[in-house]
PDB file of C-alpha atoms and ligand atoms in Angstrom:
ATOM      1  CA  MET A  50      27.489  -2.218  40.028  1.00 95.00           C
ATOM      2  CA  THR A  51      25.483  -2.662  36.838  1.00 95.00           C
ATOM      3  CA  THR A  52      24.765   0.105  34.391  1.00 97.00           C
ATOM      4  CA  PHE A  53      22.033  -0.249  31.811  1.00 97.00           C
ATOM      5  CA  ASN A  54      22.062   1.561  28.501  1.00 98.00           C
ATOM      6  CA  GLY A  55      19.614   1.142  25.667  1.00 98.00           C
ATOM      7  CA  ASN A  56      20.730   0.556  22.097  1.00 98.00           C
ATOM      8  CA  TYR A  57      19.178   1.644  18.817  1.00 98.00           C
ATOM      9  CA  ASP A  58      18.783  -1.749  17.193  1.00 98.00           C
ATOM     10  CA  GLY A  59      15.396  -1.844  15.498  1.00 98.00           C
ATOM     11  CA  LYS A  60      15.673  -5.350  14.040  1.00 98.00           C
ATOM     12  CA  GLY A  61      12.532  -7.400  14.641  1.00 98.00           C
ATOM     13  CA  LEU A  62      10.693  -4.574  16.414  1.00 98.00           C
ATOM     14  CA  LYS A  63       7.120  -3.547  15.701  1.00 98.00           C
ATOM     15  CA  ILE A  64       6.413   0.159  16.165  1.00 98.00           C
ATOM     16  CA  GLY A  65       3.089   2.028  16.098  1.00 98.00           C
ATOM     17  CA  ILE A  66       2.811   5.708  15.246  1.00 98.00           C
ATOM     18  CA  VAL A  67      -0.280   7.729  16.220  1.00 98.00           C
ATOM     19  CA  VAL A  68      -0.349  11.088  14.471  1.00 98.00           C
ATOM     20  CA  ALA A  69      -2.745  14.043  14.438  1.00 98.00           C
ATOM     21  CA  ARG A  70      -4.034  15.267  11.069  1.00 98.00           C
ATOM     22  CA  PHE A  71      -4.511  18.822  12.426  1.00 96.00           C
ATOM     23  CA  ASN A  72      -1.606  20.870  11.019  1.00 96.00           C
ATOM     24  CA  ASP A  73      -0.758  17.941   8.763  1.00 97.00           C
ATOM     25  CA  PHE A  74       1.675  20.043   6.728  1.00 95.00           C
ATOM     26  CA  LEU A  75       3.807  19.782   9.898  1.00 96.00           C
ATOM     27  CA  THR A  76       2.805  16.399  11.272  1.00 97.00           C
ATOM     28  CA  SER A  77       3.412  14.610   7.945  1.00 97.00           C
ATOM     29  CA  ARG A  78       7.037  15.816   8.169  1.00 95.00           C
ATOM     30  CA  LEU A  79       7.253  14.386  11.671  1.00 96.00           C
ATOM     31  CA  VAL A  80       5.984  11.041  10.363  1.00 97.00           C
ATOM     32  CA  THR A  81       8.582  11.045   7.576  1.00 96.00           C
ATOM     33  CA  GLY A  82      11.334  11.886  10.082  1.00 96.00           C
ATOM     34  CA  ALA A  83      10.248   9.048  12.368  1.00 97.00           C
ATOM     35  CA  GLN A  84       9.837   6.498   9.552  1.00 97.00           C
ATOM     36  CA  ASP A  85      13.217   7.301   7.972  1.00 96.00           C
ATOM     37  CA  MET A  86      15.017   6.982  11.298  1.00 97.00           C
ATOM     38  CA  LEU A  87      13.279   3.679  12.161  1.00 98.00           C
ATOM     39  CA  LEU A  88      14.133   2.228   8.738  1.00 98.00           C
ATOM     40  CA  GLN A  89      17.772   3.370   9.075  1.00 97.00           C
ATOM     41  CA  HIS A  90      17.977   1.428  12.335  1.00 98.00           C
ATOM     42  CA  GLY A  91      16.655  -1.845  10.986  1.00 98.00           C
ATOM     43  CA  VAL A  92      12.898  -1.688  11.551  1.00 98.00           C
ATOM     44  CA  ARG A  93      11.097  -3.238   8.549  1.00 98.00           C
ATOM     45  CA  ALA A  94       8.613  -1.008   6.717  1.00 98.00           C
ATOM     46  CA  ASP A  95       5.966  -3.718   7.258  1.00 98.00           C
ATOM     47  CA  ASP A  96       6.546  -3.454  10.996  1.00 98.00           C
ATOM     48  CA  ILE A  97       5.592   0.228  11.179  1.00 98.00           C
ATOM     49  CA  ASP A  98       1.865   0.955  11.519  1.00 98.00           C
ATOM     50  CA  ILE A  99       0.575   4.522  11.277  1.00 98.00           C
ATOM     51  CA  VAL A 100      -2.770   5.656  12.706  1.00 98.00           C
ATOM     52  CA  TRP A 101      -4.046   9.118  11.755  1.00 98.00           C
ATOM     53  CA  VAL A 102      -6.439  10.820  14.204  1.00 98.00           C
ATOM     54  CA  PRO A 103      -8.243  14.173  13.788  1.00 98.00           C
ATOM     55  CA  GLY A 104      -6.267  16.230  16.313  1.00 97.00           C
ATOM     56  CA  ALA A 105      -3.771  15.971  19.157  1.00 97.00           C
ATOM     57  CA  PHE A 106      -6.568  15.565  21.690  1.00 97.00           C
ATOM     58  CA  GLU A 107      -7.550  12.256  20.060  1.00 98.00           C
ATOM     59  CA  ILE A 108      -4.040  10.764  20.253  1.00 98.00           C
ATOM     60  CA  PRO A 109      -4.247   9.118  23.714  1.00 98.00           C
ATOM     61  CA  LEU A 110      -7.278   6.911  22.947  1.00 98.00           C
ATOM     62  CA  MET A 111      -5.737   5.359  19.847  1.00 98.00           C
ATOM     63  CA  ALA A 112      -2.332   5.098  21.531  1.00 98.00           C
ATOM     64  CA  GLN A 113      -4.037   3.231  24.365  1.00 98.00           C
ATOM     65  CA  LYS A 114      -5.722   0.872  21.888  1.00 98.00           C
ATOM     66  CA  LEU A 115      -2.418   0.069  20.194  1.00 98.00           C
ATOM     67  CA  ALA A 116      -0.593  -0.308  23.502  1.00 98.00           C
ATOM     68  CA  LYS A 117      -3.239  -2.661  24.917  1.00 98.00           C
ATOM     69  CA  SER A 118      -3.228  -4.813  21.762  1.00 98.00           C
ATOM     70  CA  GLY A 119       0.105  -6.277  22.834  1.00 98.00           C
ATOM     71  CA  ARG A 120       1.290  -6.150  19.212  1.00 98.00           C
ATOM     72  CA  TYR A 121       3.747  -3.254  19.546  1.00 98.00           C
ATOM     73  CA  ASP A 122       7.162  -3.039  21.168  1.00 98.00           C
ATOM     74  CA  GLY A 123       6.875   0.727  21.306  1.00 98.00           C
ATOM     75  CA  LEU A 124       4.780   3.680  20.192  1.00 98.00           C
ATOM     76  CA  ILE A 125       5.416   7.170  18.887  1.00 98.00           C
ATOM     77  CA  THR A 126       2.809   9.923  19.198  1.00 98.00           C
ATOM     78  CA  LEU A 127       3.078  12.929  16.893  1.00 98.00           C
ATOM     79  CA  GLY A 128       1.165  16.185  16.636  1.00 97.00           C
ATOM     80  CA  ALA A 129       1.475  19.952  16.447  1.00 96.00           C
ATOM     81  CA  VAL A 130      -0.404  22.314  18.753  1.00 95.00           C
ATOM     82  CA  ILE A 131       0.283  25.988  18.169  1.00 94.00           C
ATOM     83  CA  ARG A 132      -0.768  28.584  20.753  1.00 91.00           C
ATOM     84  CA  GLY A 133      -1.693  31.378  18.355  1.00 74.00           C
ATOM     85  CA  GLU A 134      -4.344  29.263  16.704  1.00 60.00           C
ATOM     86  CA  THR A 135      -6.558  28.349  19.602  1.00 62.00           C
ATOM     87  CA  ALA A 136      -7.908  29.451  22.923  1.00 69.00           C
ATOM     88  CA  HIS A 137      -7.970  25.727  23.728  1.00 85.00           C
ATOM     89  CA  PHE A 138      -4.175  25.457  23.568  1.00 91.00           C
ATOM     90  CA  ASP A 139      -3.674  24.781  27.267  1.00 91.00           C
ATOM     91  CA  TYR A 140      -6.523  22.274  27.439  1.00 93.00           C
ATOM     92  CA  ILE A 141      -5.406  20.358  24.373  1.00 94.00           C
ATOM     93  CA  CYS A 142      -1.779  20.325  25.550  1.00 95.00           C
ATOM     94  CA  SER A 143      -2.688  19.171  29.004  1.00 95.00           C
ATOM     95  CA  GLY A 144      -5.096  16.494  27.685  1.00 97.00           C
ATOM     96  CA  VAL A 145      -2.630  14.980  25.249  1.00 98.00           C
ATOM     97  CA  THR A 146       0.351  15.206  27.603  1.00 98.00           C
ATOM     98  CA  GLN A 147      -1.405  13.561  30.523  1.00 98.00           C
ATOM     99  CA  GLY A 148      -3.162  11.080  28.263  1.00 98.00           C
ATOM    100  CA  VAL A 149       0.033   9.863  26.612  1.00 98.00           C
ATOM    101  CA  ALA A 150       1.850   9.656  29.958  1.00 98.00           C
ATOM    102  CA  GLN A 151      -1.058   7.644  31.376  1.00 98.00           C
ATOM    103  CA  VAL A 152      -1.020   5.217  28.437  1.00 98.00           C
ATOM    104  CA  GLU A 153       2.690   4.620  28.876  1.00 98.00           C
ATOM    105  CA  LEU A 154       2.545   4.058  32.621  1.00 98.00           C
ATOM    106  CA  GLU A 155      -0.636   1.967  32.616  1.00 98.00           C
ATOM    107  CA  THR A 156       0.419  -0.356  29.791  1.00 98.00           C
ATOM    108  CA  GLY A 157       4.196  -0.457  30.229  1.00 98.00           C
ATOM    109  CA  VAL A 158       4.663   0.049  26.479  1.00 98.00           C
ATOM    110  CA  PRO A 159       7.360   2.680  25.772  1.00 98.00           C
ATOM    111  CA  THR A 160       5.480   5.620  24.265  1.00 98.00           C
ATOM    112  CA  MET A 161       7.233   8.692  22.929  1.00 98.00           C
ATOM    113  CA  PHE A 162       5.724  12.159  23.205  1.00 98.00           C
ATOM    114  CA  GLY A 163       6.369  13.841  19.877  1.00 97.00           C
ATOM    115  CA  VAL A 164       3.643  16.442  20.043  1.00 97.00           C
ATOM    116  CA  LEU A 165       5.012  19.906  19.294  1.00 95.00           C
ATOM    117  CA  THR A 166       3.519  22.487  21.653  1.00 94.00           C
ATOM    118  CA  THR A 167       4.785  25.817  20.422  1.00 93.00           C
ATOM    119  CA  GLU A 168       4.098  29.523  20.834  1.00 91.00           C
ATOM    120  CA  ASN A 169       4.041  30.133  17.089  1.00 90.00           C
ATOM    121  CA  LEU A 170       4.233  28.554  13.646  1.00 90.00           C
ATOM    122  CA  ASP A 171       7.942  29.322  13.192  1.00 90.00           C
ATOM    123  CA  GLN A 172       8.894  27.326  16.276  1.00 91.00           C
ATOM    124  CA  ALA A 173       6.809  24.403  15.033  1.00 91.00           C
ATOM    125  CA  ILE A 174       8.295  24.508  11.507  1.00 91.00           C
ATOM    126  CA  ASN A 175      11.802  24.566  12.962  1.00 89.00           C
ATOM    127  CA  ARG A 176      11.094  21.414  14.952  1.00 89.00           C
ATOM    128  CA  ALA A 177       9.572  19.602  11.994  1.00 89.00           C
ATOM    129  CA  GLY A 178      12.806  19.254  10.104  1.00 85.00           C
ATOM    130  CA  VAL A 179      14.007  22.786   9.430  1.00 75.00           C
ATOM    131  CA  LYS A 180      16.362  24.493  11.974  1.00 75.00           C
ATOM    132  CA  SER A 181      15.985  22.529  15.171  1.00 78.00           C
ATOM    133  CA  GLY A 182      15.928  18.943  13.919  1.00 89.00           C
ATOM    134  CA  ASN A 183      12.883  16.769  13.489  1.00 95.00           C
ATOM    135  CA  LYS A 184      10.904  15.755  16.553  1.00 96.00           C
ATOM    136  CA  GLY A 185       9.668  12.625  14.777  1.00 97.00           C
ATOM    137  CA  ALA A 186      13.230  11.453  14.145  1.00 96.00           C
ATOM    138  CA  ASP A 187      14.154  12.201  17.786  1.00 96.00           C
ATOM    139  CA  CYS A 188      11.187  10.121  18.934  1.00 98.00           C
ATOM    140  CA  ALA A 189      12.221   7.231  16.683  1.00 98.00           C
ATOM    141  CA  LEU A 190      15.627   7.086  18.364  1.00 98.00           C
ATOM    142  CA  GLY A 191      13.962   7.511  21.742  1.00 98.00           C
ATOM    143  CA  VAL A 192      11.556   4.624  21.236  1.00 98.00           C
ATOM    144  CA  LEU A 193      14.346   2.270  20.113  1.00 98.00           C
ATOM    145  CA  GLU A 194      16.382   3.151  23.207  1.00 98.00           C
ATOM    146  CA  MET A 195      13.396   2.704  25.526  1.00 98.00           C
ATOM    147  CA  VAL A 196      12.357  -0.612  23.969  1.00 98.00           C
ATOM    148  CA  SER A 197      15.894  -1.873  24.406  1.00 98.00           C
ATOM    149  CA  LEU A 198      15.962  -0.793  28.077  1.00 98.00           C
ATOM    150  CA  ASN A 199      12.502  -2.233  28.654  1.00 97.00           C
ATOM    151  CA  THR A 200      13.622  -5.595  27.281  1.00 96.00           C
ATOM    152  CA  GLN A 201      16.847  -5.601  29.301  1.00 97.00           C
ATOM    153  CA  LEU A 202      15.078  -4.751  32.556  1.00 97.00           C
ATOM    154  CA  ASP A 203      12.389  -7.383  31.901  1.00 94.00           C
ATOM    155  CA  GLN A 204      15.146  -9.979  31.985  1.00 92.00           C
ATOM    156  CA  ILE A 205      16.787  -9.169  35.315  1.00 88.00           C
TER     157      ILE A 205
HETATM  158  N1  INI B 234      -5.407  20.002  17.354  1.00 68.57           N
HETATM  159  C1  INI B 234      -4.085  19.940  17.096  1.00 68.57           C
HETATM  160  O1  INI B 234      -3.526  18.827  16.950  1.00 68.57           O
HETATM  161  N2  INI B 234      -3.361  21.089  17.010  1.00 68.57           N
HETATM  162  C2  INI B 234      -3.924  22.316  17.157  1.00 68.57           C
HETATM  163  O2  INI B 234      -3.203  23.361  17.052  1.00 68.57           O
HETATM  164  C3  INI B 234      -5.307  22.393  17.420  1.00 68.57           C
HETATM  165  N3  INI B 234      -5.959  23.680  17.524  1.00 68.57           N
HETATM  166  O3  INI B 234      -5.340  24.702  17.241  1.00 68.57           O
HETATM  167  O4  INI B 234      -7.154  23.759  17.881  1.00 68.57           O
HETATM  168  C4  INI B 234      -6.046  21.192  17.511  1.00 68.57           C
HETATM  169  N4  INI B 234      -7.370  21.213  17.768  1.00 68.57           N
HETATM  170  C5  INI B 234      -8.204  20.044  17.587  1.00 68.57           C
HETATM  171  C6  INI B 234      -8.219  19.133  18.822  1.00 68.57           C
HETATM  172  O5  INI B 234      -7.010  18.418  18.945  1.00 68.57           O
HETATM  173  C7  INI B 234      -9.343  18.105  18.704  1.00 68.57           C
HETATM  174  O6  INI B 234      -9.195  17.378  17.515  1.00 68.57           O
HETATM  175  C8  INI B 234     -10.744  18.744  18.720  1.00 68.57           C
HETATM  176  O7  INI B 234     -10.896  19.597  19.840  1.00 68.57           O
HETATM  177  C9  INI B 234     -11.832  17.652  18.771  1.00 68.57           C
HETATM  178  O8  INI B 234     -11.737  16.865  19.961  1.00 68.57           O
END
């Protein structure tokens, strides 16, 4: 029996971050959380590229472009969609969720979903580094683990 576990070694990895500018007072905190965690695990600052897009709905297209470029070991997508602010909430959430999942499965590049989809501003603030951790930092650990697994399983 063989068990596979990913590690969190970021040395030599190139990571792309696609982040929505909408609600940037929240999403910039997610970027900081992700960057700090990647740097702590050995990713070089020069090996982190950040692409800002207007809103969460625009994330999948740029994530797809980065994934298809073949230059990234893994990607992190970050955004904040808050229900109270838009009648489009369900459409935006469903577009970005399905889009990011499609990018990951079609390209095979590990792609983290760090888009907050919350009922209210408080829930979003709490997940951007206040009470309930930082979703960006969680995604940074997640992408390192998935890249490691992806590499291991490519070699069997
Ligand atoms: N985009 C977000 O990232 N978060 C939101 O809460 C949001 N709201 O509330 O509307 C939002 N809208 C913009 C959307 O993502 C697109 O940029 C826009 O519809 C243009 O395609």
